Amino acid sequence: MTTPEAPFDPETQRARDELRAAFDDLIGELQAARDTIDDPQYFGPPATPRNLAEGYRYLAGFVHHGIERAFHEDPDYPAFRNALSIFNKSTIENSDAVYFYSPIDGRQTYRVTGRVEDARHWRGEPRLEGEPTAPQYLIFEVASGPMAGDTGTLAELQPGYRTGFGTLDSSKLQIEADGSFELILGPEKPDGFDGNFICTKKGPARKDPEGGERYADYVSGRQLFYDWQNEEPVHLSIECLDTAGSRQPALTAERAAASLRRMGSIIKGQMRFWLEFYDVVLNVKQTHEHDGRPYFMPINAYNTPNGASSDTGGGMSTNIYAGGIFDLKEDEALYIEATFTGEPVYTSIHLGNLWGESPDYATAQSSLNHHQMHMGEDGKQRWIVAHEDPGVMNWIDTTRLDSGFLSHRWAYSELPDKEDWPTITCRVVPFSEAAAQFPADQPKVSPAERAEAIRIRGRHVQKRFRVF
């Protein structure tokens, strides 16, 4: 005979009831997020076995993302985390990037520290070859407002929904002789401090001059890699100087319940927002009239290169983007040419499936940056997107996706005038004629050479996202 359980005391019973209710709410939001995968009203890709499988992986990535953000964000006790990674791909993310972020409270002061390998290329000098070096590019950005996609509605694209407070990139970052650096974030620069600093306070908004001071909510950034064999990720630390050395308060039932509900809201919001964004802003299904909208992505063609803004769901503030949709039959390929002026600190091409996930880039050459590709003697960038290897250096592997996103980035420390922005064109060609599209200076690649390039990619990706 079992002994009846003793009743909970009133406080424990309230906690139990609240947490069970919050968990039920989370499950309801997960079910709603799941429906986004195959309910046509939510703009998902066409239902095929591969698209559905990748849709559930896409959802699982946001579950990973939601757990970290809901339960492990604390501006009083901050830590940098991956906003996107090989475990939670989305937003047509960059295959060359580490995306990092941490919550902050702009009323407080923070110290960010890190150490880089040889960084002479950050100062415009020739890069050190064959030795460990810093990433090609590093940028910190401080802002307020929800993370893009959290609300689940395109209303967040309205001007003023987010506020930028400042940026600092590797061209201006002060580093010591040993590669170490420190960056202070705060509402006021410390007296006598002349090092790296970003202010986290702004005055009232112009549309609300009687409003109070505004403060930043988070610091984010990117590390962009060129030489996947030799560039080393930067391991960053952040501490709140107002709370450093104190113990973080224990989790309460109230906070845990709020975190469960926030987790569900984040997952559903992200699933809903980005698919609607692809439909309405990028016109991925080609169901809207163009009407001069600059971000529409045509099929087997490109939109006009454009800068990052709130209209595009964010993006790195120093980037120029161009995009389109590839749609290729088994025996077709897409030949692409681009030109740029000036000296971008970074440029690349990569693909995305119709959920916005990058295809596998560790075991497939589904992306190439400027360091990895061959630049034509005439100064043009050229690539071929195809399902099979045509035996040239600048092949972009679709991983046998019939259709997906084309995405190009050119990053500058300072954006050039619009008349000097890159240009890009493409055309569909028979796969049998793919290699013949290139000038004679395009290197041929043997299967053994391709396999070695893939091995280099795989080793780098493991190193970039290692967690131990």
GROMACS .gro file of C-alpha atoms in nm:
model
  468
    1MET     CA    1   0.000   0.000   0.000
    2THR     CA    2   0.146   0.333  -0.106
    3THR     CA    3   0.158   0.627   0.127
    4PRO     CA    4  -0.040   0.928  -0.003
    5GLU     CA    5   0.178   1.219  -0.103
    6ALA     CA    6   0.186   1.500   0.145
    7PRO     CA    7   0.011   1.809   0.010
    8PHE     CA    8   0.230   2.092  -0.114
    9ASP     CA    9   0.260   2.398   0.102
   10PRO     CA   10   0.074   2.696  -0.049
   11GLU     CA   11   0.385   2.865  -0.191
   12THR     CA   12   0.507   2.545  -0.356
   13GLN     CA   13   0.159   2.472  -0.493
   14ARG     CA   14   0.144   2.818  -0.651
   15ALA     CA   15   0.487   2.763  -0.807
   16ARG     CA   16   0.385   2.418  -0.933
   17ASP     CA   17   0.064   2.549  -1.089
   18GLU     CA   18   0.233   2.848  -1.249
   19LEU     CA   19   0.518   2.644  -1.396
   20ARG     CA   20   0.285   2.375  -1.532
   21ALA     CA   21   0.069   2.645  -1.691
   22ALA     CA   22   0.375   2.814  -1.840
   23PHE     CA   23   0.501   2.483  -1.977
   24ASP     CA   24   0.161   2.414  -2.133
   25ASP     CA   25   0.178   2.759  -2.294
   26LEU     CA   26   0.523   2.674  -2.429
   27ILE     CA   27   0.394   2.351  -2.583
   28GLY     CA   28   0.107   2.543  -2.742
   29GLU     CA   29   0.349   2.790  -2.899
   30LEU     CA   30   0.566   2.502  -3.022
   31GLN     CA   31   0.262   2.344  -3.188
   32ALA     CA   32   0.182   2.677  -3.353
   33ALA     CA   33   0.544   2.707  -3.469
   34ARG     CA   34   0.528   2.351  -3.603
   35ASP     CA   35   0.219   2.440  -3.809
   36THR     CA   36   0.429   2.704  -3.983
   37ILE     CA   37   0.618   2.425  -4.160
   38ASP     CA   38   0.333   2.287  -4.371
   39ASP     CA   39   0.036   2.524  -4.342
   40PRO     CA   40   0.027   2.731  -4.666
   41GLN     CA   41  -0.095   3.043  -4.489
   42TYR     CA   42   0.252   3.084  -4.335
   43PHE     CA   43   0.443   3.105  -4.667
   44GLY     CA   44   0.665   2.797  -4.624
   45PRO     CA   45   0.852   2.634  -4.914
   46PRO     CA   46   0.674   2.379  -5.136
   47ALA     CA   47   0.612   2.054  -4.950
   48THR     CA   48   0.869   1.797  -5.062
   49PRO     CA   49   1.037   1.529  -4.852
   50ARG     CA   50   1.360   1.731  -4.832
   51ASN     CA   51   1.188   2.064  -4.764
   52LEU     CA   52   0.977   1.912  -4.486
   53ALA     CA   53   1.277   1.740  -4.327
   54GLU     CA   54   1.474   2.063  -4.335
   55GLY     CA   55   1.172   2.251  -4.200
   56TYR     CA   56   1.169   2.041  -3.885
   57ARG     CA   57   1.543   2.089  -3.847
   58TYR     CA   58   1.484   2.463  -3.891
   59LEU     CA   59   1.226   2.456  -3.610
   60ALA     CA   60   1.465   2.257  -3.388
   61GLY     CA   61   1.727   2.525  -3.446
   62PHE     CA   62   1.493   2.789  -3.306
   63VAL     CA   63   1.424   2.563  -3.005
   64HIS     CA   64   1.801   2.562  -2.941
   65HIS     CA   65   1.806   2.940  -2.991
   66GLY     CA   66   1.502   2.993  -2.768
   67ILE     CA   67   1.642   2.793  -2.475
   68GLU     CA   68   1.964   2.994  -2.470
   69ARG     CA   69   1.790   3.329  -2.497
   70ALA     CA   70   1.502   3.263  -2.260
   71PHE     CA   71   1.698   3.100  -1.979
   72HIS     CA   72   2.052   3.231  -2.016
   73GLU     CA   73   2.023   3.601  -2.098
   74ASP     CA   74   2.098   3.829  -1.806
   75PRO     CA   75   2.236   4.181  -1.864
   76ASP     CA   76   2.365   4.185  -1.506
   77TYR     CA   77   2.566   3.866  -1.565
   78PRO     CA   78   2.624   3.865  -1.941
   79ALA     CA   79   2.800   3.615  -2.167
   80PHE     CA   80   2.850   3.607  -2.541
   81ARG     CA   81   2.655   3.339  -2.728
   82ASN     CA   82   2.617   3.239  -3.090
   83ALA     CA   83   2.316   3.414  -3.240
   84LEU     CA   84   2.346   3.175  -3.537
   85SER     CA   85   2.564   2.869  -3.582
   86ILE     CA   86   2.575   2.526  -3.746
   87PHE     CA   87   2.314   2.422  -3.486
   88ASN     CA   88   2.062   2.697  -3.560
   89LYS     CA   89   2.090   2.826  -3.914
   90SER     CA   90   1.845   3.088  -4.040
   91THR     CA   91   1.804   3.430  -4.205
   92ILE     CA   92   2.017   3.331  -4.509
   93GLU     CA   93   2.316   3.351  -4.277
   94ASN     CA   94   2.675   3.392  -4.387
   95SER     CA   95   2.876   3.070  -4.410
   96ASP     CA   96   3.195   3.262  -4.324
   97ALA     CA   97   3.064   3.414  -4.001
   98VAL     CA   98   3.051   3.376  -3.628
   99TYR     CA   99   2.745   3.575  -3.517
  100PHE     CA  100   2.772   3.669  -3.150
  101TYR     CA  101   2.558   3.870  -2.911
  102SER     CA  102   2.502   3.947  -2.545
  103PRO     CA  103   2.225   4.134  -2.364
  104ILE     CA  104   2.329   4.451  -2.184
  105ASP     CA  105   2.162   4.727  -1.984
  106GLY     CA  106   2.285   5.054  -2.130
  107ARG     CA  107   2.266   5.221  -1.789
  108GLN     CA  108   2.553   5.003  -1.672
  109THR     CA  109   2.916   4.972  -1.782
  110TYR     CA  110   3.067   4.663  -1.945
  111ARG     CA  111   3.414   4.544  -2.035
  112VAL     CA  112   3.464   4.322  -2.341
  113THR     CA  113   3.801   4.150  -2.370
  114GLY     CA  114   3.962   3.926  -2.628
  115ARG     CA  115   4.288   3.833  -2.792
  116VAL     CA  116   4.362   3.793  -3.162
  117GLU     CA  117   4.639   3.626  -3.356
  118ASP     CA  118   4.846   3.828  -3.603
  119ALA     CA  119   4.622   4.109  -3.732
  120ARG     CA  120   4.844   4.310  -3.962
  121HIS     CA  121   4.584   4.275  -4.240
  122TRP     CA  122   4.348   4.482  -4.023
  123ARG     CA  123   4.585   4.776  -4.081
  124GLY     CA  124   4.600   4.732  -4.458
  125GLU     CA  125   4.929   4.541  -4.456
  126PRO     CA  126   4.981   4.212  -4.644
  127ARG     CA  127   4.845   3.926  -4.437
  128LEU     CA  128   5.078   3.678  -4.272
  129GLU     CA  129   5.065   3.364  -4.485
  130GLY     CA  130   5.074   3.010  -4.350
  131GLU     CA  131   5.060   3.113  -3.983
  132PRO     CA  132   4.773   3.167  -3.734
  133THR     CA  133   4.604   3.500  -3.796
  134ALA     CA  134   4.303   3.699  -3.681
  135PRO     CA  135   3.975   3.667  -3.871
  136GLN     CA  136   3.950   3.875  -4.185
  137TYR     CA  137   3.705   4.112  -4.016
  138LEU     CA  138   3.556   4.177  -3.673
  139ILE     CA  139   3.277   4.419  -3.585
  140PHE     CA  140   3.088   4.514  -3.267
  141GLU     CA  141   2.746   4.682  -3.291
  142VAL     CA  142   2.538   4.820  -3.004
  143ALA     CA  143   2.161   4.865  -3.041
  144SER     CA  144   1.822   4.856  -2.871
  145GLY     CA  145   1.498   4.690  -2.968
  146PRO     CA  146   1.393   4.325  -3.009
  147MET     CA  147   1.614   4.083  -3.199
  148ALA     CA  148   1.499   4.072  -3.561
  149GLY     CA  149   1.209   3.829  -3.597
  150ASP     CA  150   1.109   3.802  -3.230
  151THR     CA  151   0.776   3.978  -3.275
  152GLY     CA  152   0.657   3.744  -3.551
  153THR     CA  153   0.521   4.039  -3.749
  154LEU     CA  154   0.662   4.260  -4.023
  155ALA     CA  155   0.552   4.565  -3.824
  156GLU     CA  156   0.895   4.555  -3.661
  157LEU     CA  157   1.047   4.669  -3.991
  158GLN     CA  158   0.906   5.019  -3.938
  159PRO     CA  159   1.170   5.291  -3.898
  160GLY     CA  160   1.254   5.360  -3.535
  161TYR     CA  161   1.166   5.013  -3.408
  162ARG     CA  162   1.534   4.957  -3.338
  163THR     CA  163   1.799   5.213  -3.252
  164GLY     CA  164   2.167   5.185  -3.333
  165PHE     CA  165   2.405   5.331  -3.076
  166GLY     CA  166   2.743   5.275  -3.235
  167THR     CA  167   2.982   5.037  -3.404
  168LEU     CA  168   3.351   4.954  -3.388
  169ASP     CA  169   3.524   4.733  -3.642
  170SER     CA  170   3.866   4.579  -3.682
  171SER     CA  171   3.999   4.870  -3.890
  172LYS     CA  172   3.971   5.096  -3.584
  173LEU     CA  173   4.001   4.850  -3.293
  174GLN     CA  174   4.301   4.930  -3.074
  175ILE     CA  175   4.497   4.615  -2.987
  176GLU     CA  176   4.807   4.556  -2.776
  177ALA     CA  177   5.134   4.409  -2.904
  178ASP     CA  178   5.032   4.064  -2.774
  179GLY     CA  179   4.698   4.081  -2.960
  180SER     CA  180   4.486   4.151  -2.652
  181PHE     CA  181   4.221   4.422  -2.652
  182GLU     CA  182   3.957   4.577  -2.430
  183LEU     CA  183   3.632   4.748  -2.529
  184ILE     CA  184   3.425   4.951  -2.282
  185LEU     CA  185   3.048   4.985  -2.331
  186GLY     CA  186   2.867   5.234  -2.113
  187PRO     CA  187   2.656   5.549  -2.086
  188GLU     CA  188   2.966   5.762  -2.022
  189LYS     CA  189   3.329   5.719  -2.122
  190PRO     CA  190   3.538   5.665  -1.806
  191ASP     CA  191   3.746   5.969  -1.705
  192GLY     CA  192   4.085   5.964  -1.870
  193PHE     CA  193   4.002   5.659  -2.084
  194ASP     CA  194   4.116   5.684  -2.446
  195GLY     CA  195   4.076   5.322  -2.554
  196ASN     CA  196   3.800   5.138  -2.740
  197PHE     CA  197   3.457   5.269  -2.637
  198ILE     CA  198   3.095   5.259  -2.758
  199CYS     CA  199   2.835   5.476  -2.585
  200THR     CA  200   2.516   5.297  -2.476
  201LYS     CA  201   2.305   5.611  -2.415
  202LYS     CA  202   2.120   5.845  -2.649
  203GLY     CA  203   1.897   6.144  -2.597
  204PRO     CA  204   1.522   6.146  -2.667
  205ALA     CA  205   1.404   6.038  -3.010
  206ARG     CA  206   1.325   6.313  -3.259
  207LYS     CA  207   0.964   6.199  -3.284
  208ASP     CA  208   0.936   6.215  -2.904
  209PRO     CA  209   1.149   6.512  -2.789
  210GLU     CA  210   0.987   6.504  -2.446
  211GLY     CA  211   1.080   6.141  -2.396
  212GLY     CA  212   1.359   6.031  -2.171
  213GLU     CA  213   1.708   5.905  -2.239
  214ARG     CA  214   1.737   5.587  -2.445
  215TYR     CA  215   1.966   5.299  -2.356
  216ALA     CA  216   2.103   5.004  -2.551
  217ASP     CA  217   1.973   4.649  -2.496
  218TYR     CA  218   2.242   4.436  -2.653
  219VAL     CA  219   2.584   4.419  -2.814
  220SER     CA  220   2.625   4.197  -3.118
  221GLY     CA  221   2.875   4.144  -3.393
  222ARG     CA  222   3.039   3.919  -3.644
  223GLN     CA  223   3.372   3.756  -3.704
  224LEU     CA  224   3.422   3.696  -4.076
  225PHE     CA  225   3.673   3.439  -4.197
  226TYR     CA  226   3.866   3.434  -4.527
  227ASP     CA  227   4.151   3.187  -4.484
  228TRP     CA  228   3.975   2.886  -4.332
  229GLN     CA  229   4.306   2.707  -4.285
  230ASN     CA  230   4.488   2.970  -4.078
  231GLU     CA  231   4.245   3.225  -3.931
  232GLU     CA  232   4.164   3.165  -3.565
  233PRO     CA  233   3.831   3.254  -3.399
  234VAL     CA  234   3.844   3.527  -3.135
  235HIS     CA  235   3.723   3.411  -2.795
  236LEU     CA  236   3.540   3.703  -2.634
  237SER     CA  237   3.447   3.767  -2.272
  238ILE     CA  238   3.211   4.030  -2.133
  239GLU     CA  239   3.151   4.140  -1.775
  240CYS     CA  240   2.923   4.398  -1.618
  241LEU     CA  241   3.147   4.617  -1.404
  242ASP     CA  242   2.852   4.710  -1.181
  243THR     CA  243   2.799   4.348  -1.072
  244ALA     CA  244   3.139   4.182  -1.128
  245GLY     CA  245   3.237   3.964  -0.833
  246SER     CA  246   2.882   3.923  -0.701
  247ARG     CA  247   2.672   3.607  -0.708
  248GLN     CA  248   2.392   3.578  -0.960
  249PRO     CA  249   2.055   3.540  -0.785
  250ALA     CA  250   1.898   3.193  -0.785
  251LEU     CA  251   1.624   3.115  -1.035
  252THR     CA  252   1.272   3.174  -0.904
  253ALA     CA  253   0.947   3.010  -1.011
  254GLU     CA  254   0.824   3.343  -1.144
  255ARG     CA  255   1.133   3.394  -1.360
  256ALA     CA  256   1.128   3.033  -1.482
  257ALA     CA  257   0.763   3.064  -1.585
  258ALA     CA  258   0.837   3.389  -1.767
  259SER     CA  259   1.132   3.222  -1.941
  260LEU     CA  260   0.919   2.929  -2.057
  261ARG     CA  261   0.663   3.167  -2.205
  262ARG     CA  262   0.933   3.383  -2.362
  263MET     CA  263   1.093   3.075  -2.514
  264GLY     CA  264   0.767   2.980  -2.685
  265SER     CA  265   0.713   3.335  -2.806
  266ILE     CA  266   1.064   3.355  -2.953
  267ILE     CA  267   1.033   3.023  -3.137
  268LYS     CA  268   0.692   3.099  -3.287
  269GLY     CA  269   0.786   3.459  -3.366
  270GLN     CA  270   1.104   3.363  -3.548
  271MET     CA  271   0.932   3.088  -3.747
  272ARG     CA  272   0.648   3.319  -3.853
  273PHE     CA  273   0.848   3.635  -3.917
  274TRP     CA  274   1.116   3.509  -4.152
  275LEU     CA  275   0.885   3.312  -4.381
  276GLU     CA  276   0.658   3.614  -4.417
  277PHE     CA  277   0.966   3.830  -4.471
  278TYR     CA  278   1.082   3.604  -4.754
  279ASP     CA  279   0.736   3.620  -4.911
  280VAL     CA  280   0.650   3.989  -4.870
  281VAL     CA  281   0.989   4.163  -4.868
  282LEU     CA  282   1.191   3.928  -5.091
  283ASN     CA  283   0.898   3.795  -5.302
  284VAL     CA  284   1.049   3.448  -5.300
  285LYS     CA  285   0.731   3.293  -5.442
  286GLN     CA  286   0.703   3.561  -5.714
  287THR     CA  287   0.341   3.632  -5.619
  288HIS     CA  288   0.365   4.011  -5.570
  289GLU     CA  289   0.389   4.294  -5.820
  290HIS     CA  290   0.736   4.443  -5.820
  291ASP     CA  291   0.629   4.810  -5.792
  292GLY     CA  292   0.993   4.916  -5.770
  293ARG     CA  293   1.053   4.740  -5.440
  294PRO     CA  294   1.432   4.706  -5.414
  295TYR     CA  295   1.467   4.381  -5.221
  296PHE     CA  296   1.258   4.149  -5.440
  297MET     CA  297   1.466   3.848  -5.542
  298PRO     CA  298   1.409   3.744  -5.904
  299ILE     CA  299   1.453   3.386  -6.028
  300ASN     CA  300   1.791   3.315  -6.190
  301ALA     CA  301   1.868   3.686  -6.172
  302TYR     CA  302   1.970   3.945  -5.910
  303ASN     CA  303   1.818   4.246  -5.743
  304THR     CA  304   2.013   4.571  -5.739
  305PRO     CA  305   2.281   4.568  -5.466
  306ASN     CA  306   2.147   4.734  -5.151
  307GLY     CA  307   2.262   4.830  -4.802
  308ALA     CA  308   2.146   4.685  -4.471
  309SER     CA  309   1.856   4.864  -4.301
  310SER     CA  310   1.554   4.802  -4.082
  311ASP     CA  311   1.369   4.721  -4.407
  312THR     CA  312   1.591   4.415  -4.453
  313GLY     CA  313   1.550   4.279  -4.103
  314GLY     CA  314   1.886   4.416  -3.997
  315GLY     CA  315   2.212   4.286  -4.134
  316MET     CA  316   2.565   4.406  -4.079
  317SER     CA  317   2.569   4.785  -4.106
  318THR     CA  318   2.881   4.791  -4.326
  319ASN     CA  319   2.751   4.539  -4.581
  320ILE     CA  320   2.624   4.580  -4.935
  321TYR     CA  321   2.398   4.288  -5.029
  322ALA     CA  322   2.271   4.141  -5.354
  323GLY     CA  323   2.041   3.844  -5.387
  324GLY     CA  324   1.825   3.629  -5.607
  325ILE     CA  325   1.674   3.282  -5.636
  326PHE     CA  326   1.839   3.000  -5.827
  327ASP     CA  327   1.606   2.744  -5.985
  328LEU     CA  328   1.798   2.485  -6.182
  329LYS     CA  329   1.712   2.162  -6.360
  330GLU     CA  330   1.942   1.862  -6.336
  331ASP     CA  331   2.131   1.957  -6.653
  332GLU     CA  332   2.149   2.334  -6.589
  333ALA     CA  333   2.394   2.565  -6.417
  334LEU     CA  334   2.396   2.936  -6.328
  335TYR     CA  335   2.695   3.143  -6.440
  336ILE     CA  336   2.753   3.463  -6.238
  337GLU     CA  337   2.975   3.768  -6.292
  338ALA     CA  338   3.029   4.059  -6.051
  339THR     CA  339   3.248   4.368  -6.036
  340PHE     CA  340   3.330   4.599  -5.748
  341THR     CA  341   3.535   4.912  -5.695
  342GLY     CA  342   3.742   5.019  -5.399
  343GLU     CA  343   3.876   4.781  -5.137
  344PRO     CA  344   3.602   4.587  -4.958
  345VAL     CA  345   3.737   4.419  -4.646
  346TYR     CA  346   3.522   4.116  -4.723
  347THR     CA  347   3.326   3.971  -5.014
  348SER     CA  348   3.157   3.635  -5.067
  349ILE     CA  349   2.885   3.426  -5.229
  350HIS     CA  350   2.681   3.165  -5.049
  351LEU     CA  351   2.350   2.987  -5.086
  352GLY     CA  352   2.045   2.923  -4.869
  353ASN     CA  353   1.761   2.674  -4.882
  354LEU     CA  354   1.411   2.824  -4.895
  355TRP     CA  355   1.391   2.821  -4.513
  356GLY     CA  356   1.692   3.056  -4.511
  357GLU     CA  357   1.937   2.794  -4.381
  358SER     CA  358   2.277   2.777  -4.545
  359PRO     CA  359   2.337   2.436  -4.704
  360ASP     CA  360   2.609   2.224  -4.550
  361TYR     CA  361   2.930   2.423  -4.587
  362ALA     CA  362   3.159   2.192  -4.389
  363THR     CA  363   3.146   1.900  -4.634
  364ALA     CA  364   3.030   2.085  -4.946
  365GLN     CA  365   3.164   2.391  -5.127
  366SER     CA  366   2.833   2.576  -5.102
  367SER     CA  367   3.006   2.911  -5.045
  368LEU     CA  368   3.325   3.088  -5.149
  369ASN     CA  369   3.485   3.404  -5.020
  370HIS     CA  370   3.742   3.625  -5.191
  371HIS     CA  371   4.035   3.433  -5.041
  372GLN     CA  372   3.899   3.093  -5.147
  373MET     CA  373   3.803   3.181  -5.504
  374HIS     CA  374   3.999   3.274  -5.814
  375MET     CA  375   3.973   3.640  -5.915
  376GLY     CA  376   3.986   3.697  -6.289
  377GLU     CA  377   4.282   3.881  -6.435
  378ASP     CA  378   4.035   4.142  -6.558
  379GLY     CA  379   3.920   4.211  -6.200
  380LYS     CA  380   3.586   4.032  -6.231
  381GLN     CA  381   3.441   3.781  -5.987
  382ARG     CA  382   3.301   3.471  -6.157
  383TRP     CA  383   3.121   3.164  -6.021
  384ILE     CA  384   2.918   2.869  -6.146
  385VAL     CA  385   2.628   2.734  -5.936
  386ALA     CA  386   2.559   2.370  -6.023
  387HIS     CA  387   2.440   2.039  -5.883
  388GLU     CA  388   2.761   1.858  -5.986
  389ASP     CA  389   3.129   1.954  -5.993
  390PRO     CA  390   3.224   2.108  -6.331
  391GLY     CA  391   3.593   2.084  -6.242
  392VAL     CA  392   3.664   2.457  -6.197
  393MET     CA  393   3.783   2.636  -5.884
  394ASN     CA  394   3.486   2.872  -5.851
  395TRP     CA  395   3.212   2.607  -5.834
  396ILE     CA  396   2.926   2.664  -5.586
  397ASP     CA  397   2.763   2.334  -5.486
  398THR     CA  398   2.382   2.343  -5.458
  399THR     CA  399   2.397   2.022  -5.249
  400ARG     CA  400   2.130   1.915  -5.499
  401LEU     CA  401   1.878   2.178  -5.393
  402ASP     CA  402   1.657   2.245  -5.695
  403SER     CA  403   1.589   2.598  -5.576
  404GLY     CA  404   1.727   2.831  -5.312
  405PHE     CA  405   1.867   3.171  -5.223
  406LEU     CA  406   2.168   3.335  -5.385
  407SER     CA  407   2.338   3.577  -5.148
  408HIS     CA  408   2.636   3.806  -5.200
  409ARG     CA  409   2.804   4.039  -4.954
  410TRP     CA  410   3.062   4.312  -4.994
  411ALA     CA  411   3.168   4.463  -4.660
  412TYR     CA  412   3.340   4.799  -4.629
  413SER     CA  413   3.476   4.983  -4.327
  414GLU     CA  414   3.305   5.287  -4.482
  415LEU     CA  415   3.038   5.243  -4.749
  416PRO     CA  416   3.134   5.391  -5.089
  417ASP     CA  417   2.908   5.627  -5.281
  418LYS     CA  418   2.617   5.444  -5.442
  419GLU     CA  419   2.750   5.497  -5.794
  420ASP     CA  420   3.054   5.291  -5.688
  421TRP     CA  421   2.857   4.997  -5.547
  422PRO     CA  422   2.912   4.649  -5.696
  423THR     CA  423   2.730   4.523  -6.005
  424ILE     CA  424   2.623   4.162  -6.065
  425THR     CA  425   2.464   3.961  -6.348
  426CYS     CA  426   2.395   3.592  -6.419
  427ARG     CA  427   2.258   3.357  -6.681
  428VAL     CA  428   2.144   2.994  -6.699
  429VAL     CA  429   2.368   2.772  -6.912
  430PRO     CA  430   2.372   2.398  -6.991
  431PHE     CA  431   2.581   2.215  -6.732
  432SER     CA  432   2.782   2.060  -7.014
  433GLU     CA  433   2.900   2.412  -7.104
  434ALA     CA  434   2.958   2.535  -6.746
  435ALA     CA  435   3.338   2.526  -6.746
  436ALA     CA  436   3.353   2.691  -7.088
  437GLN     CA  437   3.192   3.011  -6.954
  438PHE     CA  438   3.513   3.106  -6.773
  439PRO     CA  439   3.819   3.275  -6.924
  440ALA     CA  440   4.129   3.063  -6.970
  441ASP     CA  441   4.277   3.187  -6.641
  442GLN     CA  442   4.012   3.002  -6.431
  443PRO     CA  443   4.198   2.715  -6.256
  444LYS     CA  444   4.083   2.360  -6.316
  445VAL     CA  445   4.036   2.144  -6.005
  446SER     CA  446   4.084   1.767  -5.987
  447PRO     CA  447   3.872   1.541  -5.763
  448ALA     CA  448   4.170   1.501  -5.528
  449GLU     CA  449   4.218   1.878  -5.504
  450ARG     CA  450   3.847   1.926  -5.438
  451ALA     CA  451   3.856   1.664  -5.162
  452GLU     CA  452   4.147   1.843  -4.993
  453ALA     CA  453   3.958   2.175  -5.010
  454ILE     CA  454   3.660   2.006  -4.843
  455ARG     CA  455   3.883   1.863  -4.569
  456ILE     CA  456   4.012   2.213  -4.495
  457ARG     CA  457   3.653   2.340  -4.473
  458GLY     CA  458   3.548   2.065  -4.233
  459ARG     CA  459   3.841   2.120  -3.999
  460HIS     CA  460   3.778   2.492  -3.990
  461VAL     CA  461   3.405   2.462  -3.916
  462GLN     CA  462   3.474   2.231  -3.622
  463LYS     CA  463   3.728   2.480  -3.488
  464ARG     CA  464   3.502   2.781  -3.546
  465PHE     CA  465   3.213   2.636  -3.346
  466ARG     CA  466   3.399   2.428  -3.087
  467VAL     CA  467   3.247   2.442  -2.741
  468PHE     CA  468   3.521   2.271  -2.541
   0.00000   0.00000   0.00000
